[in-house]
Short mmCIF file of C-alpha atoms in Angstrom, two decimals:
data_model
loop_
_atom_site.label_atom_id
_atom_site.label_comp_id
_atom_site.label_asym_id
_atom_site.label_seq_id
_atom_site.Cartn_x
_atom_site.Cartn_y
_atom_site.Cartn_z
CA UNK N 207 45.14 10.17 13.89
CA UNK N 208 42.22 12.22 16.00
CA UNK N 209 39.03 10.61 15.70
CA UNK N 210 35.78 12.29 15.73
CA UNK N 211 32.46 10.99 17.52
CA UNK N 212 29.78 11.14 15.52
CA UNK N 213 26.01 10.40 15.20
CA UNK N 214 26.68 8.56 11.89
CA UNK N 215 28.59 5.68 14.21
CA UNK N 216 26.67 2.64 13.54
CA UNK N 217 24.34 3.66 11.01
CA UNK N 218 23.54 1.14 8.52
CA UNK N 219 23.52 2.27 4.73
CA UNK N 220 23.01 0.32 1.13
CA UNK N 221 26.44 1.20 -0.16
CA UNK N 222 25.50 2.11 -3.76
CA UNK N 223 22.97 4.54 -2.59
CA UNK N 224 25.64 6.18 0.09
CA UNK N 225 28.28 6.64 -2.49
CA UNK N 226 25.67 8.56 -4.62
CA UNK N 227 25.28 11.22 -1.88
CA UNK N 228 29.21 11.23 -0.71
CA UNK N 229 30.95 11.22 -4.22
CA UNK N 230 29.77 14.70 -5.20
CA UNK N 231 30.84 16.29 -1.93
CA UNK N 232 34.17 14.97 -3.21
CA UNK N 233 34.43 11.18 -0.85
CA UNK N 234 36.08 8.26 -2.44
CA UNK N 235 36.03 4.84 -1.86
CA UNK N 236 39.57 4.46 -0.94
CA UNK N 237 42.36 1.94 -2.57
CA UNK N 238 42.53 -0.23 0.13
CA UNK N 239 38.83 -1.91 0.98
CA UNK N 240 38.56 -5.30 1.69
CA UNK N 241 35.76 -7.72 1.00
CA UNK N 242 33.99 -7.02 4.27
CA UNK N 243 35.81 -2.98 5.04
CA UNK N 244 36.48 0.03 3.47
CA UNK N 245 36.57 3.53 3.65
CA UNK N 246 35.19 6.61 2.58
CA UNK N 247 37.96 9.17 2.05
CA UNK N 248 37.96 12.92 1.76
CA UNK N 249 40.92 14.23 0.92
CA UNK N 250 41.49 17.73 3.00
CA UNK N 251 44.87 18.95 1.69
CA UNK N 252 48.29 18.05 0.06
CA UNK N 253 50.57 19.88 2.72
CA UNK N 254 53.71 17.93 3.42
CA UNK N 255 51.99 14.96 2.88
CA UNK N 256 48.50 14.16 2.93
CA UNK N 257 45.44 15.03 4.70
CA UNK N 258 42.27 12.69 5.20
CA UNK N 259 39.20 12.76 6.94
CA UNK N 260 38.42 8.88 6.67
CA UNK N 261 35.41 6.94 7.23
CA UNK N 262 35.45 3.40 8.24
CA UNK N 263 32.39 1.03 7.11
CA UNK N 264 31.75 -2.75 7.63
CA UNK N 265 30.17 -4.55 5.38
CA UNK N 266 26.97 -5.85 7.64
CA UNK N 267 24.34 -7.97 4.62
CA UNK N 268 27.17 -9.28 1.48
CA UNK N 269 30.25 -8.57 0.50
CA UNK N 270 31.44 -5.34 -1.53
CA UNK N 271 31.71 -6.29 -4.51
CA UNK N 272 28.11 -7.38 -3.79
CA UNK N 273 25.17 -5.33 -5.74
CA UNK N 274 22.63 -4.21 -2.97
CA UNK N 275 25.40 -4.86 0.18
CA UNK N 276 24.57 -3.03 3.11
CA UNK N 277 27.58 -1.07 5.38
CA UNK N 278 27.81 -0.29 8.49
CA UNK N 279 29.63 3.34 9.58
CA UNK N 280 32.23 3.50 12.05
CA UNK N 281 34.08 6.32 13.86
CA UNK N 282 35.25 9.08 10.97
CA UNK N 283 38.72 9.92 11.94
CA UNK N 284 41.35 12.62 10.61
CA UNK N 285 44.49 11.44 9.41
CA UNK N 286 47.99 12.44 7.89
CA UNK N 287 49.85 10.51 5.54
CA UNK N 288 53.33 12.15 5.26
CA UNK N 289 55.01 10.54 2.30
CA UNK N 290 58.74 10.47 1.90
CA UNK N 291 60.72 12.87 -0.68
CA UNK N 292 62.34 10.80 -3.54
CA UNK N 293 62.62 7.01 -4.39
CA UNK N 294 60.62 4.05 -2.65
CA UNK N 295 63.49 1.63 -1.16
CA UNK N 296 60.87 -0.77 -1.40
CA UNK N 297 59.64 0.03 -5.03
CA UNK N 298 58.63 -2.73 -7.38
CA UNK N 299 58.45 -2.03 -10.95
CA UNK N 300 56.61 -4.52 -12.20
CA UNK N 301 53.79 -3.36 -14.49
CA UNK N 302 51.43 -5.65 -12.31
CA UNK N 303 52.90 -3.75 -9.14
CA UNK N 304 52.95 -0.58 -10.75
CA UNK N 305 49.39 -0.30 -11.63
CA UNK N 306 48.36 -0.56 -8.05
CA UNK N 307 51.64 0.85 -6.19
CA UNK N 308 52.20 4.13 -7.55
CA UNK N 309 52.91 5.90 -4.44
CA UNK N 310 56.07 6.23 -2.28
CA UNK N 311 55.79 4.34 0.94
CA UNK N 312 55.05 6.38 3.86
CA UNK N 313 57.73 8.51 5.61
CA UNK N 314 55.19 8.40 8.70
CA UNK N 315 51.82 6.82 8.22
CA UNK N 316 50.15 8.93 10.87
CA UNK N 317 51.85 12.08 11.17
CA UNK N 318 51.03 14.77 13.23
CA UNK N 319 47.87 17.02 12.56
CA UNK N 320 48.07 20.72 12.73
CA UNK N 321 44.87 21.86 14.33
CA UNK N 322 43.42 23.14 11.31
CA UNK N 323 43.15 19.73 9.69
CA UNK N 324 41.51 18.56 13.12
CA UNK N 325 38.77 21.65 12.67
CA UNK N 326 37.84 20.88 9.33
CA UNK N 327 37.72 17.06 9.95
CA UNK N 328 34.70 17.92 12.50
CA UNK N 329 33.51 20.62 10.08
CA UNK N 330 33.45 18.16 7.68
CA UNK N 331 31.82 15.41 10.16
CA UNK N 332 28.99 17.75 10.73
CA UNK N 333 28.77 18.39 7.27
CA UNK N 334 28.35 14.87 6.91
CA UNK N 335 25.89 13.86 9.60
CA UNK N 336 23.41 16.17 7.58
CA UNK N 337 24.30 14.54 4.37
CA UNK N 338 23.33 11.21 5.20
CA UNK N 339 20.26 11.94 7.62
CA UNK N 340 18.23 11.93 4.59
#
């Protein structure tokens, strides 16, 4: 993980309208937000695993599920997800399971970053602080 300081760090934002400018640049909300935390993911590459720049946001007025909640942005960071070749020793095939598991588990959660990946997270951060000065 390498994060990146920003000038977006603690800017607040109604979460519906931030969405609306990230999700065309290609940011998702990813899978694993929490009533009160999330994050905004842009996925950078699929090279032995893969390649996030991730932004963390805190739910500061309601919860996310919440119409009108307002978020608070944290620190973007880059990160590496290196996934393991083959079968999941902990797999559960359970159609329940399945519909929300469908990934291997992690070979190494936060792999190393090549310094390319580290380049275009702060590209990407820069990119970004313009994006939501609006």
């Amino acid at each position: 993980m390498f994060e990146i300081n920003s000038t977006i760090e603690g800017k607040e934002f109604n979460l519906h309208k931030l969405e609306q400018l990230l999700k065309p640049k290609g940011y998702v909300i990813g899978g694993n937000w929490e009533y009160d935390r999330g994050f905004f993911d842009y996925k950078m590459a699929d090279d032995g695993g893969y390649q996030f720049l991730r932004v963390p946001f805190t739910a500061v007025w309601g919860e996310l599920d919440t119409p009108g909640v307002v978020v608070k942005l944290g620190t973007p960071f880059v990160l590496s997800h290196v996934y393991q070749k083959g079968l999941d020793d902990h797999a559960d095939s359970s159609n329940m399971s399945a519909s929300f598991n469908q990934f291997s588990e992690p070979e190494d959660s936060d792999g190393s970053l090549d310094e390319k990946y580290i380049q275009m997270g702060k590209d990407l951060v820069n990119e970004l602080e313009t994006i939501v000065s609006y």
